[in-house]
Coordinates of C-alpha atoms in Angstrom, one line a residue:
M1 CA -103.5 -33.8 46.6
K2 CA -100.1 -34.7 48.2
Y3 CA -98.3 -33.9 44.9
Q4 CA -100.1 -30.5 44.8
S5 CA -99.1 -29.7 48.4
V6 CA -95.4 -30.4 47.7
M7 CA -95.4 -28.1 44.6
E8 CA -97.1 -25.3 46.6
N9 CA -94.4 -25.6 49.3
L10 CA -91.7 -25.5 46.7
M11 CA -93.1 -22.3 45.1
C12 CA -93.3 -20.7 48.5
E13 CA -89.6 -21.4 49.2
L14 CA -88.6 -20.0 45.8
N15 CA -90.6 -16.8 46.5
D16 CA -88.8 -16.4 49.8
Q17 CA -85.4 -16.6 48.1
E18 CA -86.1 -13.8 45.6
G19 CA -84.7 -11.2 47.9
V20 CA -81.6 -13.2 48.8
L21 CA -80.2 -14.1 45.3
S22 CA -78.5 -11.3 43.4
L23 CA -77.0 -12.1 40.0
I24 CA -75.0 -9.9 37.6
M25 CA -76.4 -9.1 34.3
C26 CA -75.2 -11.5 31.5
E27 CA -76.4 -13.2 28.4
Q28 CA -78.1 -16.5 28.7
T29 CA -75.9 -19.7 28.3
K30 CA -76.8 -22.9 26.6
Y31 CA -75.6 -26.2 28.0
T32 CA -75.6 -29.6 26.4
N33 CA -75.6 -32.9 28.4
S34 CA -73.3 -35.1 26.3
S35 CA -74.4 -38.3 28.0
Y36 CA -78.2 -37.4 27.7
T37 CA -78.9 -39.2 24.5
V38 CA -76.9 -42.3 25.5
G39 CA -78.8 -42.5 28.8
V40 CA -82.1 -42.1 27.1
F41 CA -81.5 -44.9 24.6
E42 CA -80.1 -47.2 27.3
V43 CA -83.5 -46.8 29.1
L44 CA -85.3 -47.4 25.8
Q45 CA -83.2 -50.5 25.1
S46 CA -84.0 -51.8 28.6
L47 CA -87.7 -51.2 28.0
R48 CA -87.5 -53.1 24.7
K49 CA -85.8 -56.1 26.2
D50 CA -88.5 -56.2 28.9
K51 CA -91.1 -55.7 26.1
F52 CA -92.5 -52.8 28.1
L53 CA -94.5 -50.1 26.2
C54 CA -93.5 -51.7 22.9
D55 CA -96.1 -51.0 20.2
I56 CA -94.8 -53.0 17.2
N57 CA -93.9 -56.7 16.7
I58 CA -91.5 -57.6 13.9
E59 CA -91.9 -61.2 12.6
T60 CA -88.8 -62.6 10.8
N61 CA -88.3 -65.4 8.3
V62 CA -88.3 -68.1 11.0
N63 CA -91.3 -66.7 12.8
T64 CA -89.2 -65.1 15.5
I65 CA -90.9 -62.0 17.1
I66 CA -88.9 -58.9 17.8
A67 CA -90.6 -56.3 19.9
A68 CA -89.8 -52.6 19.5
H69 CA -91.0 -49.0 19.8
K70 CA -92.3 -47.4 16.6
I71 CA -91.1 -43.9 17.5
V72 CA -87.5 -45.2 17.9
L73 CA -87.6 -47.1 14.6
I74 CA -89.0 -44.1 12.8
S75 CA -86.3 -41.8 14.2
A76 CA -83.5 -44.0 12.8
S77 CA -84.8 -45.5 9.6
P78 CA -86.6 -43.8 6.6
Y79 CA -87.9 -47.3 5.7
F80 CA -89.8 -47.5 9.0
H81 CA -90.7 -43.8 8.9
K82 CA -92.5 -44.3 5.6
M83 CA -94.2 -47.5 6.8
F84 CA -95.5 -46.3 10.2
T85 CA -96.4 -42.7 9.2
N86 CA -98.6 -43.9 6.4
F87 CA -102.2 -43.0 7.4
S88 CA -103.4 -46.6 6.7
N89 CA -100.7 -48.0 9.0
I90 CA -101.2 -45.8 12.0
N91 CA -102.6 -48.6 14.1
L92 CA -100.4 -51.3 12.7
N93 CA -98.8 -53.4 15.5
H94 CA -97.4 -56.4 13.6
I95 CA -95.3 -56.6 10.5
I96 CA -93.5 -59.4 8.7
I97 CA -90.0 -58.9 7.2
S98 CA -89.3 -62.2 5.5
E99 CA -86.6 -60.9 3.2
L100 CA -84.0 -60.7 6.0
D101 CA -82.4 -63.2 8.3
S102 CA -83.8 -63.0 11.9
T103 CA -80.3 -62.7 13.4
I104 CA -79.5 -59.7 11.1
I105 CA -82.7 -58.0 12.0
E106 CA -81.9 -58.4 15.7
I107 CA -78.4 -56.9 15.1
L108 CA -79.8 -53.9 13.3
I109 CA -82.6 -53.3 15.8
N110 CA -79.9 -53.4 18.6
Y111 CA -77.9 -50.9 16.5
I112 CA -80.9 -48.5 16.3
Y113 CA -81.2 -48.5 20.0
S114 CA -77.5 -48.4 20.9
G115 CA -75.6 -47.0 18.0
E116 CA -73.2 -49.9 18.2
I117 CA -72.7 -52.8 15.7
I118 CA -70.1 -55.5 15.1
V119 CA -69.1 -56.2 11.5
S120 CA -67.2 -59.3 10.6
K121 CA -66.2 -61.2 7.4
D122 CA -69.1 -63.6 8.1
N123 CA -71.9 -61.0 8.3
V124 CA -70.7 -58.0 6.3
K125 CA -72.5 -58.8 3.0
V126 CA -75.9 -59.7 4.6
L127 CA -75.6 -56.7 6.9
L128 CA -74.9 -54.3 4.0
A129 CA -77.9 -55.8 2.0
A130 CA -80.2 -55.4 5.1
A131 CA -79.0 -51.9 5.8
N132 CA -79.6 -51.0 2.2
L133 CA -83.2 -52.2 2.6
L134 CA -83.9 -50.5 5.9
Q135 CA -82.0 -47.4 4.7
L136 CA -79.5 -47.4 7.5
D137 CA -76.8 -45.4 5.7
Y138 CA -74.2 -45.4 8.5
V139 CA -74.3 -49.2 8.6
K140 CA -74.2 -49.5 4.9
N141 CA -71.2 -47.2 4.7
I142 CA -69.2 -49.0 7.4
C143 CA -69.8 -52.3 5.7
A144 CA -68.5 -50.9 2.5
E145 CA -65.4 -49.6 4.3
F146 CA -64.9 -53.1 5.9
L147 CA -65.1 -54.7 2.4
Q148 CA -62.6 -52.3 1.1
T149 CA -60.1 -53.5 3.7
Q150 CA -60.6 -57.1 2.4
L151 CA -59.8 -56.4 -1.2
D152 CA -57.6 -59.1 -2.7
P153 CA -56.8 -60.3 -6.3
S154 CA -59.0 -63.4 -5.6
N155 CA -62.1 -61.5 -4.5
C156 CA -62.0 -57.9 -5.9
I157 CA -64.2 -58.7 -9.0
G158 CA -66.9 -60.2 -6.8
I159 CA -66.8 -57.3 -4.3
K160 CA -67.1 -54.8 -7.2
A161 CA -70.1 -56.7 -8.5
F162 CA -71.6 -56.6 -5.0
A163 CA -70.8 -52.9 -4.6
D164 CA -72.5 -52.1 -8.0
L165 CA -75.6 -54.1 -7.0
Y166 CA -76.1 -52.0 -3.9
N167 CA -74.9 -48.7 -5.4
C168 CA -71.8 -48.4 -3.2
M169 CA -70.0 -46.1 -5.6
E170 CA -66.9 -45.4 -3.5
L171 CA -66.3 -49.1 -2.9
S172 CA -66.9 -49.8 -6.6
T173 CA -64.4 -47.2 -7.6
S174 CA -61.8 -48.6 -5.2
C175 CA -62.4 -52.1 -6.6
Q176 CA -62.0 -50.8 -10.2
T177 CA -58.7 -49.1 -9.3
F178 CA -57.5 -52.2 -7.5
I179 CA -58.3 -54.4 -10.5
K180 CA -56.5 -52.1 -12.9
N181 CA -53.4 -51.8 -10.7
R182 CA -53.2 -55.5 -10.0
F183 CA -54.3 -56.7 -13.4
L184 CA -51.8 -59.6 -13.8
E185 CA -52.7 -61.0 -10.4
V186 CA -56.5 -60.5 -10.9
T187 CA -56.6 -62.2 -14.3
D188 CA -54.8 -65.2 -12.9
K189 CA -57.6 -66.0 -10.5
D190 CA -60.9 -67.9 -10.9
E191 CA -63.1 -64.8 -10.6
F192 CA -61.7 -63.4 -13.8
L193 CA -62.4 -66.7 -15.7
S194 CA -66.0 -66.6 -14.5
L195 CA -66.7 -63.1 -16.0
N196 CA -69.0 -62.7 -18.9
S197 CA -67.7 -61.3 -22.2
V198 CA -69.0 -57.8 -21.6
D199 CA -67.1 -57.5 -18.3
V200 CA -63.9 -58.8 -19.9
I201 CA -64.2 -56.3 -22.7
N202 CA -64.8 -53.5 -20.2
L203 CA -61.6 -54.4 -18.4
I204 CA -59.2 -54.9 -21.3
S205 CA -60.5 -51.8 -23.1
C206 CA -59.3 -49.6 -20.3
N207 CA -56.4 -47.4 -21.2
N208 CA -54.9 -47.4 -17.8
I209 CA -54.7 -51.0 -16.7
F210 CA -51.2 -51.8 -15.3
V211 CA -49.5 -54.2 -17.6
P212 CA -45.8 -54.4 -18.3
Q213 CA -46.4 -55.4 -21.8
E214 CA -49.4 -56.0 -24.1
E215 CA -48.6 -59.7 -24.3
N216 CA -50.2 -60.0 -20.9
V217 CA -53.5 -58.8 -22.2
F218 CA -53.4 -61.2 -25.1
E219 CA -52.7 -64.1 -22.8
C220 CA -55.5 -63.3 -20.4
V221 CA -58.0 -63.1 -23.3
M222 CA -56.8 -66.5 -24.7
N223 CA -57.0 -68.1 -21.2
W224 CA -60.5 -66.8 -20.7
V225 CA -61.7 -68.1 -24.1
K226 CA -60.1 -71.5 -23.6
H227 CA -61.5 -71.9 -20.1
D228 CA -64.9 -72.6 -21.8
L229 CA -64.0 -72.9 -25.4
N230 CA -67.3 -74.1 -26.9
S231 CA -69.4 -71.3 -25.5
R232 CA -66.8 -68.5 -25.7
K233 CA -64.9 -69.0 -29.0
D234 CA -67.5 -66.8 -30.8
F235 CA -66.6 -63.9 -28.6
L236 CA -62.9 -64.0 -29.6
P237 CA -63.1 -61.4 -32.5
E238 CA -64.9 -58.9 -30.3
L239 CA -62.3 -59.4 -27.5
M240 CA -59.3 -59.2 -29.9
E241 CA -60.5 -55.8 -31.1
H242 CA -59.4 -54.5 -27.7
V243 CA -56.0 -56.3 -27.6
R244 CA -53.4 -53.8 -29.0
L245 CA -51.6 -56.3 -31.2
P246 CA -49.3 -53.7 -32.8
L247 CA -47.7 -53.1 -29.3
I248 CA -46.7 -56.8 -28.9
S249 CA -43.1 -57.4 -29.5
K250 CA -42.2 -58.7 -32.9
H251 CA -40.7 -61.9 -31.6
Y252 CA -43.8 -62.8 -29.5
F253 CA -46.1 -61.7 -32.3
V254 CA -44.4 -64.0 -34.9
N255 CA -44.1 -67.0 -32.5
K256 CA -47.3 -66.9 -30.5
V257 CA -49.9 -64.7 -32.2
I258 CA -49.7 -65.5 -35.9
D259 CA -49.7 -69.3 -35.3
E260 CA -52.6 -69.3 -32.8
P261 CA -55.2 -71.7 -34.3
L262 CA -58.2 -69.9 -32.9
L263 CA -57.2 -66.7 -34.6
K264 CA -56.7 -68.4 -37.9
C265 CA -60.3 -69.5 -37.9
S266 CA -61.6 -65.9 -37.7
P267 CA -61.5 -63.5 -40.6
K268 CA -61.9 -60.5 -38.2
C269 CA -59.0 -61.7 -36.1
Q270 CA -56.9 -62.1 -39.2
F271 CA -57.7 -58.5 -40.1
F272 CA -56.3 -57.5 -36.7
I273 CA -53.2 -59.6 -37.3
N274 CA -52.6 -58.1 -40.7
E275 CA -53.0 -54.6 -39.2
A276 CA -50.3 -55.5 -36.6
S277 CA -48.0 -56.9 -39.3
T278 CA -48.3 -53.7 -41.3
F279 CA -47.5 -51.7 -38.1
H280 CA -44.3 -53.7 -37.6
L281 CA -43.2 -53.2 -41.2
I282 CA -43.8 -49.5 -41.0
K283 CA -41.8 -49.2 -37.8
Q284 CA -38.9 -50.9 -39.5
V285 CA -38.8 -48.2 -42.1
Q286 CA -40.1 -45.2 -40.1
P287 CA -39.4 -46.0 -36.4
F288 CA -40.7 -42.6 -35.2
K289 CA -44.0 -42.7 -37.0
V290 CA -47.0 -42.7 -34.7
L291 CA -50.2 -44.4 -36.1
E292 CA -53.3 -42.7 -34.8
T293 CA -55.4 -45.7 -33.9
I294 CA -56.3 -47.0 -30.4
Q295 CA -54.6 -50.3 -31.2
C296 CA -51.3 -48.5 -31.6
K297 CA -51.6 -46.3 -28.5
P298 CA -49.6 -47.5 -25.5
R299 CA -51.7 -48.0 -22.3
K300 CA -51.1 -45.3 -19.7
S301 CA -49.5 -47.7 -17.3
I302 CA -47.1 -46.4 -14.7
G303 CA -44.9 -49.3 -15.7
F304 CA -43.9 -47.3 -18.8
E305 CA -42.9 -44.1 -17.0
K306 CA -39.1 -43.6 -17.2
V307 CA -37.1 -40.6 -16.4
F308 CA -33.6 -40.3 -17.8
L309 CA -30.9 -39.1 -15.5
L310 CA -27.4 -39.6 -16.8
Y311 CA -25.2 -40.4 -19.8
S312 CA -21.7 -41.3 -18.8
L313 CA -18.4 -42.5 -20.3
Q314 CA -17.5 -46.0 -19.1
E315 CA -14.4 -47.7 -20.5
K316 CA -14.7 -46.1 -24.0
V317 CA -18.4 -46.8 -24.3
G318 CA -21.4 -44.7 -23.3
G319 CA -23.7 -45.7 -20.4
L320 CA -27.3 -44.5 -19.9
T321 CA -29.0 -44.6 -16.5
Y322 CA -32.7 -43.9 -15.9
W323 CA -35.4 -44.2 -13.2
D324 CA -38.0 -46.9 -13.8
Q325 CA -40.9 -46.9 -11.3
T326 CA -38.8 -47.3 -8.1
N327 CA -35.4 -48.4 -9.3
L328 CA -32.3 -46.9 -11.0
M329 CA -31.9 -48.9 -14.2
S330 CA -29.0 -49.1 -16.6
A331 CA -29.7 -49.3 -20.3
P332 CA -27.4 -51.4 -22.6
T333 CA -24.2 -49.5 -23.4
T334 CA -24.0 -47.7 -26.7
T335 CA -21.9 -49.0 -29.6
N336 CA -20.0 -45.7 -29.7
C337 CA -19.0 -43.2 -27.1
Y338 CA -20.7 -39.9 -27.7
I339 CA -18.3 -37.5 -26.0
T340 CA -19.5 -33.9 -26.6
G341 CA -22.5 -35.5 -28.4
C342 CA -26.2 -35.2 -27.6
L343 CA -29.2 -37.1 -26.4
T344 CA -32.8 -36.4 -27.3
V345 CA -36.2 -38.2 -26.8
I346 CA -39.0 -38.7 -29.4
N347 CA -42.6 -39.5 -28.4
D348 CA -41.6 -40.3 -24.8
Q349 CA -40.3 -43.6 -26.2
F350 CA -37.2 -43.3 -28.4
V351 CA -33.8 -42.1 -27.1
L352 CA -31.4 -40.9 -29.7
A353 CA -27.6 -40.6 -29.1
M354 CA -25.7 -38.7 -31.8
G355 CA -22.6 -36.8 -32.8
G356 CA -19.6 -35.8 -30.8
V357 CA -16.1 -37.3 -30.9
N358 CA -15.0 -40.8 -29.8
L359 CA -11.5 -41.6 -28.7
R360 CA -10.2 -42.2 -32.2
S361 CA -12.1 -40.0 -34.7
S362 CA -15.0 -37.7 -35.2
F363 CA -18.2 -39.3 -36.4
Q364 CA -21.7 -38.7 -37.6
C365 CA -23.3 -41.7 -35.9
V366 CA -26.8 -42.0 -34.6
E367 CA -28.2 -44.8 -32.4
M368 CA -31.7 -45.3 -31.1
L369 CA -33.0 -47.0 -27.9
D370 CA -36.7 -47.9 -27.5
V371 CA -37.3 -47.8 -23.8
T372 CA -40.8 -49.4 -24.0
S373 CA -39.3 -52.6 -25.4
P374 CA -39.1 -55.6 -22.9
S375 CA -35.5 -56.0 -24.0
P376 CA -34.2 -52.5 -25.0
C377 CA -31.1 -52.3 -27.1
W378 CA -29.4 -49.6 -29.2
I379 CA -30.1 -49.7 -32.9
P380 CA -27.9 -48.0 -35.5
M381 CA -29.7 -45.3 -37.5
M382 CA -29.0 -43.3 -40.6
S383 CA -25.9 -41.1 -39.9
M384 CA -25.9 -37.3 -39.8
L385 CA -24.8 -35.6 -43.0
V386 CA -21.8 -34.0 -41.2
S387 CA -19.8 -34.7 -38.1
R388 CA -20.7 -32.5 -35.2
Q389 CA -19.6 -31.7 -31.7
D390 CA -20.7 -29.2 -29.0
F391 CA -24.1 -28.8 -30.7
G392 CA -27.7 -28.6 -29.7
V393 CA -30.5 -30.9 -30.7
G394 CA -34.3 -30.8 -30.5
T395 CA -37.4 -32.6 -31.8
L396 CA -40.5 -31.2 -33.4
D397 CA -43.3 -33.2 -35.0
N398 CA -41.1 -36.4 -34.9
C399 CA -38.3 -34.6 -36.7
V400 CA -34.8 -34.2 -35.2
Y401 CA -33.0 -30.9 -35.6
A402 CA -29.3 -30.5 -34.9
V403 CA -27.9 -26.9 -34.5
S404 CA -24.1 -27.1 -34.7
Y405 CA -21.6 -25.0 -32.8
T406 CA -18.7 -26.9 -34.4
N407 CA -18.8 -28.9 -37.6
I408 CA -15.9 -31.3 -37.8
L409 CA -14.2 -31.5 -41.2

């Protein structure tokens, strides 16, 4: 009755003011209290801690009981929403979640009520797994972001496997990129040696792993096999199929690959060695010939990107300068000095210097530089039929065409 009396008095006061207030005509305005939600959840969290009006008890793996409000859990988690809105569970007031650690459940329940959570290197993996189960996407995503900041050659393989397990695609992709870019460091760590054969093949078959030379891929395969020789030696032929032996330098191939005892025992490995030997023989006779097989195709590593900048006369010999990744590099000087001569490039790999006039006489000389070689050097090639200067040169289908302005007799 007292409450009713107060309301009646208030309505009378409002009626008395109707003739006093005069407002201009305008559209209605919507206002939002930015602190409203925070304040509400602070009250709900306080009620939970006091176990007041709680209607669900969560029992953990160590028999700890965590009290909560169903409506709050339902609003934050599709997992709880499906559980508590099921008709058969309407009156459910006690559940057991034995899959998760009690401390982690407490952290996530606090997050649901407060929107705040602390992620550390000690709890990130169990938090992500628990958030995945309870379908707390925000927590799962920030855990994945945290793991991404922790990537290192010693742990990136394990983090990628963890990301794949819980379908963290962005984290998995970041790990994959990290592994490819830091291939030499990654394959030098214990995690690589613990991989199974399928994972090793998936890695070394990539066309864009960062390796300065194919010898590095060969060495990592042999190290992996020898780490557990008895159980892994049978995988060697399948692994060697993805090592691009033709791209290994001739010197390394002759001294390290051909004489490897494990390869001699395998007919399939011997086939790959013979294939590489044939490649090296062909390249001696036809250096510009491109064999259309994956084993002969250079990996798309940024380590092989080189941009040529300058050919200059330096004390009667020619000097070539190019950009290699982040540094200006000087190639070995040419045997001859190609004044008024030309440079051209074939297959983004071979540089040809030709023609022109040296300080003593005209010449028809041609020299070649293979810039993908670990130790590039100029190699004399078959001379042009006539001496040329002030001429143009171009390449088409691995053939070199010289168009002369002046033929020197």
